[in-house]
């Protein structure tokens, strides 16, 4: 996650910034750092809500909710997408 965070910080407006941010969140989620992953995906959605990376981030947030047992929020995310 740290490598992707550094890549994003090196060029936050560059073409690779969204994928770096997404991969950072994915690494955080995969390593069990769910709160940090949630924040990372939420930031990506906030930056460009209509992008394909935002859509993928919504799915990741739904998976975080699912992992924590919040099935109502999981369903809500999928219903809104």
mmCIF file of the N, C-alpha and C atoms, coordinates in Angstrom:
data_MODEL
# 
_entry.id   MODEL 
# 
loop_
_atom_site.group_PDB 
_atom_site.id 
_atom_site.type_symbol 
_atom_site.label_atom_id 
_atom_site.label_alt_id 
_atom_site.label_comp_id 
_atom_site.label_asym_id 
_atom_site.label_entity_id 
_atom_site.label_seq_id 
_atom_site.pdbx_PDB_ins_code 
_atom_site.Cartn_x 
_atom_site.Cartn_y 
_atom_site.Cartn_z 
_atom_site.occupancy 
_atom_site.B_iso_or_equiv 
_atom_site.pdbx_formal_charge 
_atom_site.auth_seq_id 
_atom_site.auth_comp_id 
_atom_site.auth_asym_id 
_atom_site.auth_atom_id 
_atom_site.pdbx_PDB_model_num 
ATOM 1   N N  . UNK A 1 1  ? 0.827   -1.193 0.000   1.00 0.00 ? 1  UNK A N  1 
ATOM 2   C CA . UNK A 1 1  ? 0.000   0.000  0.000   1.00 0.00 ? 1  UNK A CA 1 
ATOM 3   C C  . UNK A 1 1  ? 0.868   1.253  0.000   1.00 0.00 ? 1  UNK A C  1 
ATOM 4   N N  . UNK A 1 2  ? 1.966   1.181  0.730   1.00 0.00 ? 2  UNK A N  1 
ATOM 5   C CA . UNK A 1 2  ? 2.847   2.346  0.843   1.00 0.00 ? 2  UNK A CA 1 
ATOM 6   C C  . UNK A 1 2  ? 3.413   2.750  -0.526  1.00 0.00 ? 2  UNK A C  1 
ATOM 7   N N  . UNK A 1 3  ? 3.767   1.764  -1.334  1.00 0.00 ? 3  UNK A N  1 
ATOM 8   C CA . UNK A 1 3  ? 4.322   2.058  -2.655  1.00 0.00 ? 3  UNK A CA 1 
ATOM 9   C C  . UNK A 1 3  ? 3.302   2.812  -3.515  1.00 0.00 ? 3  UNK A C  1 
ATOM 10  N N  . UNK A 1 4  ? 2.045   2.360  -3.472  1.00 0.00 ? 4  UNK A N  1 
ATOM 11  C CA . UNK A 1 4  ? 1.014   3.024  -4.263  1.00 0.00 ? 4  UNK A CA 1 
ATOM 12  C C  . UNK A 1 4  ? 0.696   4.414  -3.705  1.00 0.00 ? 4  UNK A C  1 
ATOM 13  N N  . UNK A 1 5  ? 0.745   4.559  -2.386  1.00 0.00 ? 5  UNK A N  1 
ATOM 14  C CA . UNK A 1 5  ? 0.531   5.877  -1.769  1.00 0.00 ? 5  UNK A CA 1 
ATOM 15  C C  . UNK A 1 5  ? 1.609   6.851  -2.238  1.00 0.00 ? 5  UNK A C  1 
ATOM 16  N N  . UNK A 1 6  ? 2.848   6.380  -2.258  1.00 0.00 ? 6  UNK A N  1 
ATOM 17  C CA . UNK A 1 6  ? 3.952   7.237  -2.701  1.00 0.00 ? 6  UNK A CA 1 
ATOM 18  C C  . UNK A 1 6  ? 3.817   7.603  -4.172  1.00 0.00 ? 6  UNK A C  1 
ATOM 19  N N  . UNK A 1 7  ? 3.381   6.651  -4.987  1.00 0.00 ? 7  UNK A N  1 
ATOM 20  C CA . UNK A 1 7  ? 3.177   6.932  -6.412  1.00 0.00 ? 7  UNK A CA 1 
ATOM 21  C C  . UNK A 1 7  ? 2.100   7.989  -6.598  1.00 0.00 ? 7  UNK A C  1 
ATOM 22  N N  . UNK A 1 8  ? 1.043   7.889  -5.814  1.00 0.00 ? 8  UNK A N  1 
ATOM 23  C CA . UNK A 1 8  ? -0.037  8.869  -5.908  1.00 0.00 ? 8  UNK A CA 1 
ATOM 24  C C  . UNK A 1 8  ? 0.438   10.239 -5.452  1.00 0.00 ? 8  UNK A C  1 
ATOM 25  N N  . UNK A 1 9  ? 1.155   10.282 -4.351  1.00 0.00 ? 9  UNK A N  1 
ATOM 26  C CA . UNK A 1 9  ? 1.644   11.556 -3.821  1.00 0.00 ? 9  UNK A CA 1 
ATOM 27  C C  . UNK A 1 9  ? 2.667   12.216 -4.748  1.00 0.00 ? 9  UNK A C  1 
ATOM 28  N N  . UNK A 1 10 ? 3.402   11.402 -5.484  1.00 0.00 ? 10 UNK A N  1 
ATOM 29  C CA . UNK A 1 10 ? 4.405   11.950 -6.403  1.00 0.00 ? 10 UNK A CA 1 
ATOM 30  C C  . UNK A 1 10 ? 3.766   12.725 -7.546  1.00 0.00 ? 10 UNK A C  1 
ATOM 31  N N  . UNK A 1 11 ? 2.574   12.322 -7.953  1.00 0.00 ? 11 UNK A N  1 
ATOM 32  C CA . UNK A 1 11 ? 1.893   12.988 -9.061  1.00 0.00 ? 11 UNK A CA 1 
ATOM 33  C C  . UNK A 1 11 ? 0.379   12.869 -8.871  1.00 0.00 ? 11 UNK A C  1 
ATOM 34  N N  . UNK A 1 12 ? -0.191  13.603 -7.886  1.00 0.00 ? 12 UNK A N  1 
ATOM 35  C CA . UNK A 1 12 ? -1.611  13.439 -7.551  1.00 0.00 ? 12 UNK A CA 1 
ATOM 36  C C  . UNK A 1 12 ? -2.588  13.834 -8.652  1.00 0.00 ? 12 UNK A C  1 
ATOM 37  N N  . UNK A 1 13 ? -2.148  14.572 -9.637  1.00 0.00 ? 13 UNK A N  1 
ATOM 38  C CA . UNK A 1 13 ? -3.021  14.973 -10.741 1.00 0.00 ? 13 UNK A CA 1 
ATOM 39  C C  . UNK A 1 13 ? -2.707  14.222 -12.029 1.00 0.00 ? 13 UNK A C  1 
ATOM 40  N N  . UNK A 1 14 ? -1.755  13.312 -11.968 1.00 0.00 ? 14 UNK A N  1 
ATOM 41  C CA . UNK A 1 14 ? -1.324  12.587 -13.159 1.00 0.00 ? 14 UNK A CA 1 
ATOM 42  C C  . UNK A 1 14 ? -2.307  11.516 -13.594 1.00 0.00 ? 14 UNK A C  1 
ATOM 43  N N  . UNK A 1 15 ? -2.055  10.984 -14.757 1.00 0.00 ? 15 UNK A N  1 
ATOM 44  C CA . UNK A 1 15 ? -2.943  9.982  -15.346 1.00 0.00 ? 15 UNK A CA 1 
ATOM 45  C C  . UNK A 1 15 ? -3.007  8.699  -14.513 1.00 0.00 ? 15 UNK A C  1 
ATOM 46  N N  . UNK A 1 16 ? -1.945  8.392  -13.789 1.00 0.00 ? 16 UNK A N  1 
ATOM 47  C CA . UNK A 1 16 ? -1.908  7.161  -12.996 1.00 0.00 ? 16 UNK A CA 1 
ATOM 48  C C  . UNK A 1 16 ? -2.390  7.364  -11.556 1.00 0.00 ? 16 UNK A C  1 
ATOM 49  N N  . UNK A 1 17 ? -2.751  8.574  -11.203 1.00 0.00 ? 17 UNK A N  1 
ATOM 50  C CA . UNK A 1 17 ? -3.170  8.863  -9.831  1.00 0.00 ? 17 UNK A CA 1 
ATOM 51  C C  . UNK A 1 17 ? -4.379  8.029  -9.389  1.00 0.00 ? 17 UNK A C  1 
ATOM 52  N N  . UNK A 1 18 ? -5.443  7.931  -10.181 1.00 0.00 ? 18 UNK A N  1 
ATOM 53  C CA . UNK A 1 18 ? -6.596  7.150  -9.724  1.00 0.00 ? 18 UNK A CA 1 
ATOM 54  C C  . UNK A 1 18 ? -6.289  5.668  -9.508  1.00 0.00 ? 18 UNK A C  1 
ATOM 55  N N  . UNK A 1 19 ? -5.522  5.076  -10.417 1.00 0.00 ? 19 UNK A N  1 
ATOM 56  C CA . UNK A 1 19 ? -5.205  3.652  -10.250 1.00 0.00 ? 19 UNK A CA 1 
ATOM 57  C C  . UNK A 1 19 ? -4.286  3.446  -9.046  1.00 0.00 ? 19 UNK A C  1 
ATOM 58  N N  . UNK A 1 20 ? -3.384  4.371  -8.815  1.00 0.00 ? 20 UNK A N  1 
ATOM 59  C CA . UNK A 1 20 ? -2.505  4.263  -7.643  1.00 0.00 ? 20 UNK A CA 1 
ATOM 60  C C  . UNK A 1 20 ? -3.321  4.330  -6.356  1.00 0.00 ? 20 UNK A C  1 
ATOM 61  N N  . UNK A 1 21 ? -4.279  5.252  -6.317  1.00 0.00 ? 21 UNK A N  1 
ATOM 62  C CA . UNK A 1 21 ? -5.134  5.393  -5.139  1.00 0.00 ? 21 UNK A CA 1 
ATOM 63  C C  . UNK A 1 21 ? -5.987  4.138  -4.942  1.00 0.00 ? 21 UNK A C  1 
ATOM 64  N N  . UNK A 1 22 ? -6.545  3.609  -6.027  1.00 0.00 ? 22 UNK A N  1 
ATOM 65  C CA . UNK A 1 22 ? -7.360  2.410  -5.932  1.00 0.00 ? 22 UNK A CA 1 
ATOM 66  C C  . UNK A 1 22 ? -6.527  1.230  -5.432  1.00 0.00 ? 22 UNK A C  1 
ATOM 67  N N  . UNK A 1 23 ? -5.348  1.050  -5.997  1.00 0.00 ? 23 UNK A N  1 
ATOM 68  C CA . UNK A 1 23 ? -4.506  -0.075 -5.590  1.00 0.00 ? 23 UNK A CA 1 
ATOM 69  C C  . UNK A 1 23 ? -4.039  0.080  -4.149  1.00 0.00 ? 23 UNK A C  1 
ATOM 70  N N  . UNK A 1 24 ? -3.830  1.301  -3.711  1.00 0.00 ? 24 UNK A N  1 
ATOM 71  C CA . UNK A 1 24 ? -3.507  1.537  -2.302  1.00 0.00 ? 24 UNK A CA 1 
ATOM 72  C C  . UNK A 1 24 ? -4.652  1.024  -1.427  1.00 0.00 ? 24 UNK A C  1 
ATOM 73  N N  . UNK A 1 25 ? -5.873  1.397  -1.770  1.00 0.00 ? 25 UNK A N  1 
ATOM 74  C CA . UNK A 1 25 ? -7.037  0.944  -1.014  1.00 0.00 ? 25 UNK A CA 1 
ATOM 75  C C  . UNK A 1 25 ? -7.194  -0.560 -1.051  1.00 0.00 ? 25 UNK A C  1 
ATOM 76  N N  . UNK A 1 26 ? -6.958  -1.147 -2.206  1.00 0.00 ? 26 UNK A N  1 
ATOM 77  C CA . UNK A 1 26 ? -7.075  -2.598 -2.341  1.00 0.00 ? 26 UNK A CA 1 
ATOM 78  C C  . UNK A 1 26 ? -6.062  -3.316 -1.458  1.00 0.00 ? 26 UNK A C  1 
ATOM 79  N N  . UNK A 1 27 ? -4.830  -2.814 -1.439  1.00 0.00 ? 27 UNK A N  1 
ATOM 80  C CA . UNK A 1 27 ? -3.795  -3.413 -0.585  1.00 0.00 ? 27 UNK A CA 1 
ATOM 81  C C  . UNK A 1 27 ? -4.171  -3.282 0.887   1.00 0.00 ? 27 UNK A C  1 
ATOM 82  N N  . UNK A 1 28 ? -4.682  -2.122 1.260   1.00 0.00 ? 28 UNK A N  1 
ATOM 83  C CA . UNK A 1 28 ? -5.098  -1.921 2.649   1.00 0.00 ? 28 UNK A CA 1 
ATOM 84  C C  . UNK A 1 28 ? -6.225  -2.889 3.016   1.00 0.00 ? 28 UNK A C  1 
ATOM 85  N N  . UNK A 1 29 ? -7.211  -3.022 2.149   1.00 0.00 ? 29 UNK A N  1 
ATOM 86  C CA . UNK A 1 29 ? -8.320  -3.947 2.417   1.00 0.00 ? 29 UNK A CA 1 
ATOM 87  C C  . UNK A 1 29 ? -7.816  -5.374 2.520   1.00 0.00 ? 29 UNK A C  1 
ATOM 88  N N  . UNK A 1 30 ? -6.943  -5.754 1.607   1.00 0.00 ? 30 UNK A N  1 
ATOM 89  C CA . UNK A 1 30 ? -6.421  -7.120 1.586   1.00 0.00 ? 30 UNK A CA 1 
ATOM 90  C C  . UNK A 1 30 ? -5.601  -7.452 2.833   1.00 0.00 ? 30 UNK A C  1 
ATOM 91  N N  . UNK A 1 31 ? -4.996  -6.435 3.417   1.00 0.00 ? 31 UNK A N  1 
ATOM 92  C CA . UNK A 1 31 ? -4.183  -6.665 4.620   1.00 0.00 ? 31 UNK A CA 1 
ATOM 93  C C  . UNK A 1 31 ? -4.985  -6.467 5.908   1.00 0.00 ? 31 UNK A C  1 
ATOM 94  N N  . UNK A 1 32 ? -6.301  -6.265 5.763   1.00 0.00 ? 32 UNK A N  1 
ATOM 95  C CA . UNK A 1 32 ? -7.160  -6.155 6.936   1.00 0.00 ? 32 UNK A CA 1 
ATOM 96  C C  . UNK A 1 32 ? -7.268  -4.771 7.531   1.00 0.00 ? 32 UNK A C  1 
ATOM 97  N N  . UNK A 1 33 ? -6.687  -3.783 6.887   1.00 0.00 ? 33 UNK A N  1 
ATOM 98  C CA . UNK A 1 33 ? -6.754  -2.405 7.368   1.00 0.00 ? 33 UNK A CA 1 
ATOM 99  C C  . UNK A 1 33 ? -8.008  -1.744 6.788   1.00 0.00 ? 33 UNK A C  1 
ATOM 100 N N  . UNK A 1 34 ? -9.149  -2.220 7.249   1.00 0.00 ? 34 UNK A N  1 
ATOM 101 C CA . UNK A 1 34 ? -10.425 -1.867 6.630   1.00 0.00 ? 34 UNK A CA 1 
ATOM 102 C C  . UNK A 1 34 ? -10.790 -0.401 6.773   1.00 0.00 ? 34 UNK A C  1 
ATOM 103 N N  . UNK A 1 35 ? -10.511 0.195  7.918   1.00 0.00 ? 35 UNK A N  1 
ATOM 104 C CA . UNK A 1 35 ? -10.855 1.610  8.107   1.00 0.00 ? 35 UNK A CA 1 
ATOM 105 C C  . UNK A 1 35 ? -10.054 2.499  7.160   1.00 0.00 ? 35 UNK A C  1 
ATOM 106 N N  . UNK A 1 36 ? -8.770  2.214  7.047   1.00 0.00 ? 36 UNK A N  1 
ATOM 107 C CA . UNK A 1 36 ? -7.926  2.995  6.137   1.00 0.00 ? 36 UNK A CA 1 
ATOM 108 C C  . UNK A 1 36 ? -8.323  2.749  4.687   1.00 0.00 ? 36 UNK A C  1 
ATOM 109 N N  . UNK A 1 37 ? -8.646  1.515  4.364   1.00 0.00 ? 37 UNK A N  1 
ATOM 110 C CA . UNK A 1 37 ? -9.091  1.195  3.000   1.00 0.00 ? 37 UNK A CA 1 
ATOM 111 C C  . UNK A 1 37 ? -10.372 1.949  2.679   1.00 0.00 ? 37 UNK A C  1 
ATOM 112 N N  . UNK A 1 38 ? -11.315 1.949  3.615   1.00 0.00 ? 38 UNK A N  1 
ATOM 113 C CA . UNK A 1 38 ? -12.577 2.664  3.425   1.00 0.00 ? 38 UNK A CA 1 
ATOM 114 C C  . UNK A 1 38 ? -12.314 4.135  3.117   1.00 0.00 ? 38 UNK A C  1 
ATOM 115 N N  . UNK A 1 39 ? -11.448 4.762  3.901   1.00 0.00 ? 39 UNK A N  1 
ATOM 116 C CA . UNK A 1 39 ? -11.134 6.183  3.693   1.00 0.00 ? 39 UNK A CA 1 
ATOM 117 C C  . UNK A 1 39 ? -10.503 6.407  2.318   1.00 0.00 ? 39 UNK A C  1 
ATOM 118 N N  . UNK A 1 40 ? -9.640  5.497  1.924   1.00 0.00 ? 40 UNK A N  1 
ATOM 119 C CA . UNK A 1 40 ? -8.962  5.637  0.629   1.00 0.00 ? 40 UNK A CA 1 
ATOM 120 C C  . UNK A 1 40 ? -9.965  5.534  -0.518  1.00 0.00 ? 40 UNK A C  1 
ATOM 121 N N  . UNK A 1 41 ? -10.849 4.546  -0.462  1.00 0.00 ? 41 UNK A N  1 
ATOM 122 C CA . UNK A 1 41 ? -11.859 4.401  -1.512  1.00 0.00 ? 41 UNK A CA 1 
ATOM 123 C C  . UNK A 1 41 ? -12.831 5.576  -1.508  1.00 0.00 ? 41 UNK A C  1 
ATOM 124 N N  . UNK A 1 42 ? -13.209 6.046  -0.332  1.00 0.00 ? 42 UNK A N  1 
ATOM 125 C CA . UNK A 1 42 ? -14.125 7.190  -0.241  1.00 0.00 ? 42 UNK A CA 1 
ATOM 126 C C  . UNK A 1 42 ? -13.493 8.439  -0.850  1.00 0.00 ? 42 UNK A C  1 
ATOM 127 N N  . UNK A 1 43 ? -12.209 8.627  -0.627  1.00 0.00 ? 43 UNK A N  1 
ATOM 128 C CA . UNK A 1 43 ? -11.498 9.768  -1.210  1.00 0.00 ? 43 UNK A CA 1 
ATOM 129 C C  . UNK A 1 43 ? -11.505 9.687  -2.729  1.00 0.00 ? 43 UNK A C  1 
ATOM 130 N N  . UNK A 1 44 ? -11.274 8.497  -3.243  1.00 0.00 ? 44 UNK A N  1 
ATOM 131 C CA . UNK A 1 44 ? -11.269 8.309  -4.699  1.00 0.00 ? 44 UNK A CA 1 
ATOM 132 C C  . UNK A 1 44 ? -12.639 8.609  -5.292  1.00 0.00 ? 44 UNK A C  1 
ATOM 133 N N  . UNK A 1 45 ? -13.687 8.180  -4.624  1.00 0.00 ? 45 UNK A N  1 
ATOM 134 C CA . UNK A 1 45 ? -15.054 8.461  -5.089  1.00 0.00 ? 45 UNK A CA 1 
ATOM 135 C C  . UNK A 1 45 ? -15.311 9.961  -5.065  1.00 0.00 ? 45 UNK A C  1 
ATOM 136 N N  . UNK A 1 46 ? -14.882 10.606 -4.005  1.00 0.00 ? 46 UNK A N  1 
ATOM 137 C CA . UNK A 1 46 ? -15.100 12.046 -3.854  1.00 0.00 ? 46 UNK A CA 1 
ATOM 138 C C  . UNK A 1 46 ? -14.376 12.839 -4.950  1.00 0.00 ? 46 UNK A C  1 
ATOM 139 N N  . UNK A 1 47 ? -13.197 12.394 -5.322  1.00 0.00 ? 47 UNK A N  1 
ATOM 140 C CA . UNK A 1 47 ? -12.398 13.120 -6.308  1.00 0.00 ? 47 UNK A CA 1 
ATOM 141 C C  . UNK A 1 47 ? -13.000 13.069 -7.708  1.00 0.00 ? 47 UNK A C  1 
ATOM 142 N N  . UNK A 1 48 ? -13.595 11.954 -8.062  1.00 0.00 ? 48 UNK A N  1 
ATOM 143 C CA . UNK A 1 48 ? -14.166 11.815 -9.413  1.00 0.00 ? 48 UNK A CA 1 
ATOM 144 C C  . UNK A 1 48 ? -15.299 10.790 -9.374  1.00 0.00 ? 48 UNK A C  1 
ATOM 145 N N  . UNK A 1 49 ? -16.472 11.196 -8.885  1.00 0.00 ? 49 UNK A N  1 
ATOM 146 C CA . UNK A 1 49 ? -17.562 10.250 -8.631  1.00 0.00 ? 49 UNK A CA 1 
ATOM 147 C C  . UNK A 1 49 ? -18.092 9.499  -9.850  1.00 0.00 ? 49 UNK A C  1 
ATOM 148 N N  . UNK A 1 50 ? -17.838 9.967  -11.038 1.00 0.00 ? 50 UNK A N  1 
ATOM 149 C CA . UNK A 1 50 ? -18.373 9.310  -12.232 1.00 0.00 ? 50 UNK A CA 1 
ATOM 150 C C  . UNK A 1 50 ? -17.344 8.418  -12.939 1.00 0.00 ? 50 UNK A C  1 
ATOM 151 N N  . UNK A 1 51 ? -16.168 8.327  -12.375 1.00 0.00 ? 51 UNK A N  1 
ATOM 152 C CA . UNK A 1 51 ? -15.119 7.542  -13.029 1.00 0.00 ? 51 UNK A CA 1 
ATOM 153 C C  . UNK A 1 51 ? -15.315 6.042  -12.801 1.00 0.00 ? 51 UNK A C  1 
ATOM 154 N N  . UNK A 1 52 ? -14.672 5.259  -13.635 1.00 0.00 ? 52 UNK A N  1 
ATOM 155 C CA . UNK A 1 52 ? -14.726 3.806  -13.462 1.00 0.00 ? 52 UNK A CA 1 
ATOM 156 C C  . UNK A 1 52 ? -14.045 3.394  -12.157 1.00 0.00 ? 52 UNK A C  1 
ATOM 157 N N  . UNK A 1 53 ? -13.057 4.186  -11.721 1.00 0.00 ? 53 UNK A N  1 
ATOM 158 C CA . UNK A 1 53 ? -12.378 3.882  -10.454 1.00 0.00 ? 53 UNK A CA 1 
ATOM 159 C C  . UNK A 1 53 ? -13.312 4.143  -9.278  1.00 0.00 ? 53 UNK A C  1 
ATOM 160 N N  . UNK A 1 54 ? -14.186 5.112  -9.395  1.00 0.00 ? 54 UNK A N  1 
ATOM 161 C CA . UNK A 1 54 ? -15.173 5.367  -8.342  1.00 0.00 ? 54 UNK A CA 1 
ATOM 162 C C  . UNK A 1 54 ? -16.146 4.197  -8.256  1.00 0.00 ? 54 UNK A C  1 
ATOM 163 N N  . UNK A 1 55 ? -16.598 3.707  -9.393  1.00 0.00 ? 55 UNK A N  1 
ATOM 164 C CA . UNK A 1 55 ? -17.511 2.567  -9.409  1.00 0.00 ? 55 UNK A CA 1 
ATOM 165 C C  . UNK A 1 55 ? -16.854 1.346  -8.768  1.00 0.00 ? 55 UNK A C  1 
ATOM 166 N N  . UNK A 1 56 ? -15.602 1.097  -9.116  1.00 0.00 ? 56 UNK A N  1 
ATOM 167 C CA . UNK A 1 56 ? -14.872 -0.020 -8.518  1.00 0.00 ? 56 UNK A CA 1 
ATOM 168 C C  . UNK A 1 56 ? -14.685 0.201  -7.016  1.00 0.00 ? 56 UNK A C  1 
ATOM 169 N N  . UNK A 1 57 ? -14.518 1.453  -6.615  1.00 0.00 ? 57 UNK A N  1 
ATOM 170 C CA . UNK A 1 57 ? -14.351 1.773  -5.196  1.00 0.00 ? 57 UNK A CA 1 
ATOM 171 C C  . UNK A 1 57 ? -15.628 1.517  -4.413  1.00 0.00 ? 57 UNK A C  1 
ATOM 172 N N  . UNK A 1 58 ? -16.777 1.802  -5.024  1.00 0.00 ? 58 UNK A N  1 
ATOM 173 C CA . UNK A 1 58 ? -18.051 1.478  -4.369  1.00 0.00 ? 58 UNK A CA 1 
ATOM 174 C C  . UNK A 1 58 ? -18.135 -0.021 -4.089  1.00 0.00 ? 58 UNK A C  1 
ATOM 175 N N  . UNK A 1 59 ? -17.715 -0.829 -5.035  1.00 0.00 ? 59 UNK A N  1 
ATOM 176 C CA . UNK A 1 59 ? -17.732 -2.279 -4.843  1.00 0.00 ? 59 UNK A CA 1 
ATOM 177 C C  . UNK A 1 59 ? -16.804 -2.689 -3.701  1.00 0.00 ? 59 UNK A C  1 
ATOM 178 N N  . UNK A 1 60 ? -15.659 -2.047 -3.628  1.00 0.00 ? 60 UNK A N  1 
ATOM 179 C CA . UNK A 1 60 ? -14.725 -2.360 -2.552  1.00 0.00 ? 60 UNK A CA 1 
ATOM 180 C C  . UNK A 1 60 ? -15.292 -1.949 -1.185  1.00 0.00 ? 60 UNK A C  1 
ATOM 181 N N  . UNK A 1 61 ? -15.953 -0.810 -1.142  1.00 0.00 ? 61 UNK A N  1 
ATOM 182 C CA . UNK A 1 61 ? -16.587 -0.372 0.110   1.00 0.00 ? 61 UNK A CA 1 
ATOM 183 C C  . UNK A 1 61 ? -17.682 -1.359 0.513   1.00 0.00 ? 61 UNK A C  1 
ATOM 184 N N  . UNK A 1 62 ? -18.443 -1.847 -0.461  1.00 0.00 ? 62 UNK A N  1 
ATOM 185 C CA . UNK A 1 62 ? -19.465 -2.853 -0.158  1.00 0.00 ? 62 UNK A CA 1 
ATOM 186 C C  . UNK A 1 62 ? -18.828 -4.105 0.427   1.00 0.00 ? 62 UNK A C  1 
ATOM 187 N N  . UNK A 1 63 ? -17.694 -4.503 -0.104  1.00 0.00 ? 63 UNK A N  1 
ATOM 188 C CA . UNK A 1 63 ? -16.989 -5.672 0.421   1.00 0.00 ? 63 UNK A CA 1 
ATOM 189 C C  . UNK A 1 63 ? -16.476 -5.421 1.838   1.00 0.00 ? 63 UNK A C  1 
ATOM 190 N N  . UNK A 1 64 ? -16.072 -4.199 2.122   1.00 0.00 ? 64 UNK A N  1 
ATOM 191 C CA . UNK A 1 64 ? -15.642 -3.854 3.484   1.00 0.00 ? 64 UNK A CA 1 
ATOM 192 C C  . UNK A 1 64 ? -16.825 -3.970 4.437   1.00 0.00 ? 64 UNK A C  1 
ATOM 193 N N  . UNK A 1 65 ? -17.965 -3.423 4.034   1.00 0.00 ? 65 UNK A N  1 
ATOM 194 C CA . UNK A 1 65 ? -19.164 -3.553 4.863   1.00 0.00 ? 65 UNK A CA 1 
ATOM 195 C C  . UNK A 1 65 ? -19.492 -5.029 5.098   1.00 0.00 ? 65 UNK A C  1 
ATOM 196 N N  . UNK A 1 66 ? -19.408 -5.814 4.042   1.00 0.00 ? 66 UNK A N  1 
ATOM 197 C CA . UNK A 1 66 ? -19.704 -7.243 4.139   1.00 0.00 ? 66 UNK A CA 1 
ATOM 198 C C  . UNK A 1 66 ? -18.754 -7.934 5.115   1.00 0.00 ? 66 UNK A C  1 
ATOM 199 N N  . UNK A 1 67 ? -17.478 -7.590 5.041   1.00 0.00 ? 67 UNK A N  1 
ATOM 200 C CA . UNK A 1 67 ? -16.468 -8.199 5.921   1.00 0.00 ? 67 UNK A CA 1 
ATOM 201 C C  . UNK A 1 67 ? -16.704 -7.861 7.387   1.00 0.00 ? 67 UNK A C  1 
ATOM 202 N N  . UNK A 1 68 ? -17.316 -6.704 7.636   1.00 0.00 ? 68 UNK A N  1 
ATOM 203 C CA . UNK A 1 68 ? -17.575 -6.301 9.019   1.00 0.00 ? 68 UNK A CA 1 
ATOM 204 C C  . UNK A 1 68 ? -18.969 -6.721 9.480   1.00 0.00 ? 68 UNK A C  1 
ATOM 205 N N  . UNK A 1 69 ? -19.706 -7.411 8.611   1.00 0.00 ? 69 UNK A N  1 
ATOM 206 C CA . UNK A 1 69 ? -21.023 -7.908 8.981   1.00 0.00 ? 69 UNK A CA 1 
ATOM 207 C C  . UNK A 1 69 ? -22.156 -6.916 8.804   1.00 0.00 ? 69 UNK A C  1 
ATOM 208 N N  . UNK A 1 70 ? -21.877 -5.792 8.170   1.00 0.00 ? 70 UNK A N  1 
ATOM 209 C CA . UNK A 1 70 ? -22.905 -4.771 7.942   1.00 0.00 ? 70 UNK A CA 1 
ATOM 210 C C  . UNK A 1 70 ? -23.582 -5.038 6.601   1.00 0.00 ? 70 UNK A C  1 
ATOM 211 N N  . UNK A 1 71 ? -24.433 -6.045 6.603   1.00 0.00 ? 71 UNK A N  1 
ATOM 212 C CA . UNK A 1 71 ? -25.060 -6.462 5.350   1.00 0.00 ? 71 UNK A CA 1 
ATOM 213 C C  . UNK A 1 71 ? -26.069 -5.455 4.819   1.00 0.00 ? 71 UNK A C  1 
ATOM 214 N N  . UNK A 1 72 ? -26.684 -4.677 5.703   1.00 0.00 ? 72 UNK A N  1 
ATOM 215 C CA . UNK A 1 72 ? -27.629 -3.646 5.251   1.00 0.00 ? 72 UNK A CA 1 
ATOM 216 C C  . UNK A 1 72 ? -26.902 -2.601 4.407   1.00 0.00 ? 72 UNK A C  1 
ATOM 217 N N  . UNK A 1 73 ? -25.725 -2.170 4.872   1.00 0.00 ? 73 UNK A N  1 
ATOM 218 C CA . UNK A 1 73 ? -24.949 -1.185 4.098   1.00 0.00 ? 73 UNK A CA 1 
ATOM 219 C C  . UNK A 1 73 ? -24.413 -1.798 2.814   1.00 0.00 ? 73 UNK A C  1 
ATOM 220 N N  . UNK A 1 74 ? -24.062 -3.084 2.874   1.00 0.00 ? 74 UNK A N  1 
ATOM 221 C CA . UNK A 1 74 ? -23.599 -3.779 1.671   1.00 0.00 ? 74 UNK A CA 1 
ATOM 222 C C  . UNK A 1 74 ? -24.692 -3.749 0.609   1.00 0.00 ? 74 UNK A C  1 
ATOM 223 N N  . UNK A 1 75 ? -25.901 -4.118 1.009   1.00 0.00 ? 75 UNK A N  1 
ATOM 224 C CA . UNK A 1 75 ? -27.025 -4.134 0.077   1.00 0.00 ? 75 UNK A CA 1 
ATOM 225 C C  . UNK A 1 75 ? -27.318 -2.750 -0.462  1.00 0.00 ? 75 UNK A C  1 
ATOM 226 N N  . UNK A 1 76 ? -27.244 -1.755 0.397   1.00 0.00 ? 76 UNK A N  1 
ATOM 227 C CA . UNK A 1 76 ? -27.528 -0.375 -0.019  1.00 0.00 ? 76 UNK A CA 1 
ATOM 228 C C  . UNK A 1 76 ? -26.551 0.072  -1.110  1.00 0.00 ? 76 UNK A C  1 
ATOM 229 N N  . UNK A 1 77 ? -25.290 -0.208 -0.928  1.00 0.00 ? 77 UNK A N  1 
ATOM 230 C CA . UNK A 1 77 ? -24.270 0.171  -1.927  1.00 0.00 ? 77 UNK A CA 1 
ATOM 231 C C  . UNK A 1 77 ? -24.607 -0.488 -3.262  1.00 0.00 ? 77 UNK A C  1 
ATOM 232 N N  . UNK A 1 78 ? -24.904 -1.784 -3.245  1.00 0.00 ? 78 UNK A N  1 
ATOM 233 C CA . UNK A 1 78 ? -25.185 -2.484 -4.496  1.00 0.00 ? 78 UNK A CA 1 
ATOM 234 C C  . UNK A 1 78 ? -26.491 -2.006 -5.139  1.00 0.00 ? 78 UNK A C  1 
ATOM 235 N N  . UNK A 1 79 ? -27.469 -1.643 -4.333  1.00 0.00 ? 79 UNK A N  1 
ATOM 236 C CA . UNK A 1 79 ? -28.730 -1.134 -4.876  1.00 0.00 ? 79 UNK A CA 1 
ATOM 237 C C  . UNK A 1 79 ? -28.537 0.222  -5.556  1.00 0.00 ? 79 UNK A C  1 
ATOM 238 N N  . UNK A 1 80 ? -27.657 1.038  -5.008  1.00 0.00 ? 80 UNK A N  1 
ATOM 239 C CA . UNK A 1 80 ? -27.441 2.387  -5.547  1.00 0.00 ? 80 UNK A CA 1 
ATOM 240 C C  . UNK A 1 80 ? -26.610 2.364  -6.816  1.00 0.00 ? 80 UNK A C  1 
ATOM 241 N N  . UNK A 1 81 ? -25.894 1.299  -7.037  1.00 0.00 ? 81 UNK A N  1 
ATOM 242 C CA . UNK A 1 81 ? -25.035 1.211  -8.223  1.00 0.00 ? 81 UNK A CA 1 
ATOM 243 C C  . UNK A 1 81 ? -25.794 0.532  -9.285  1.00 0.00 ? 81 UNK A C  1 
# 
